[in-house]
Coordinates of C-alpha atoms in Angstrom, one line a residue:
M23 CA 12.5 -2.9 13.6
S24 CA 11.7 -6.7 13.3
Q25 CA 11.9 -8.5 10.0
V26 CA 8.4 -8.8 10.0
T27 CA 7.8 -5.1 10.3
A28 CA 10.4 -4.5 7.7
L29 CA 8.7 -6.8 5.4
L30 CA 5.3 -5.4 6.0
L31 CA 6.6 -1.9 5.2
I32 CA 8.1 -3.1 1.9
L33 CA 5.2 -4.9 0.8
G34 CA 3.0 -1.9 1.7
I35 CA 5.0 0.5 -0.4
I36 CA 5.0 -1.9 -3.4
V37 CA 1.1 -2.3 -3.3
L38 CA 0.7 1.4 -3.0
L39 CA 3.0 1.9 -6.0
V40 CA 1.0 -0.6 -8.0
G41 CA -2.3 1.2 -6.9
V42 CA -0.8 4.6 -8.0
V43 CA 0.1 3.0 -11.4
L44 CA -3.4 1.6 -11.8
V45 CA -5.1 4.8 -11.1
G46 CA -2.6 6.7 -13.3
W47 CA -3.1 4.4 -16.3
G48 CA -6.8 3.8 -15.8
H49 CA -9.2 5.0 -18.5
G50 CA -12.9 5.4 -17.5
L51 CA -13.8 3.4 -14.4
D52 CA -10.5 1.3 -14.6
W53 CA -8.8 3.7 -12.2
V54 CA -11.3 2.4 -9.5
L55 CA -9.5 -0.8 -9.6
G56 CA -6.4 0.9 -8.1
L57 CA -8.1 2.3 -5.0
P58 CA -8.1 -0.8 -3.0
F59 CA -4.4 -1.1 -3.5
I60 CA -3.8 2.2 -2.4
I61 CA -5.9 1.8 0.8
L62 CA -4.2 -1.6 1.4
G63 CA -0.8 -0.1 0.9
L64 CA -1.5 2.7 3.2
Y65 CA -2.8 0.5 5.8
A66 CA 0.1 -1.8 5.7
V67 CA 2.6 1.1 6.0
Y68 CA 0.6 2.5 8.8
T69 CA 0.5 -0.7 10.5
A70 CA 4.3 -1.3 10.3
G71 CA 5.0 2.5 11.3
S72 CA 2.7 1.9 14.5
T73 CA 4.2 -1.4 15.5
S74 CA 7.8 -0.2 15.0
C75 CA 7.2 3.0 17.2
K76 CA 6.0 0.9 20.2
P77 CA 8.6 0.5 23.0

């Protein structure tokens, strides 16, 4: 696993956690603000995972 992949994985997890916290604390329509963070975090983790599995 390269340093870039590891960094992308860590950043993806942090962004995902921020999104989960925003969704959890949101009142009314505020929880919608957390959805882009969750989507971006999942994409970053998926990208890091798919690049680290390539031979």
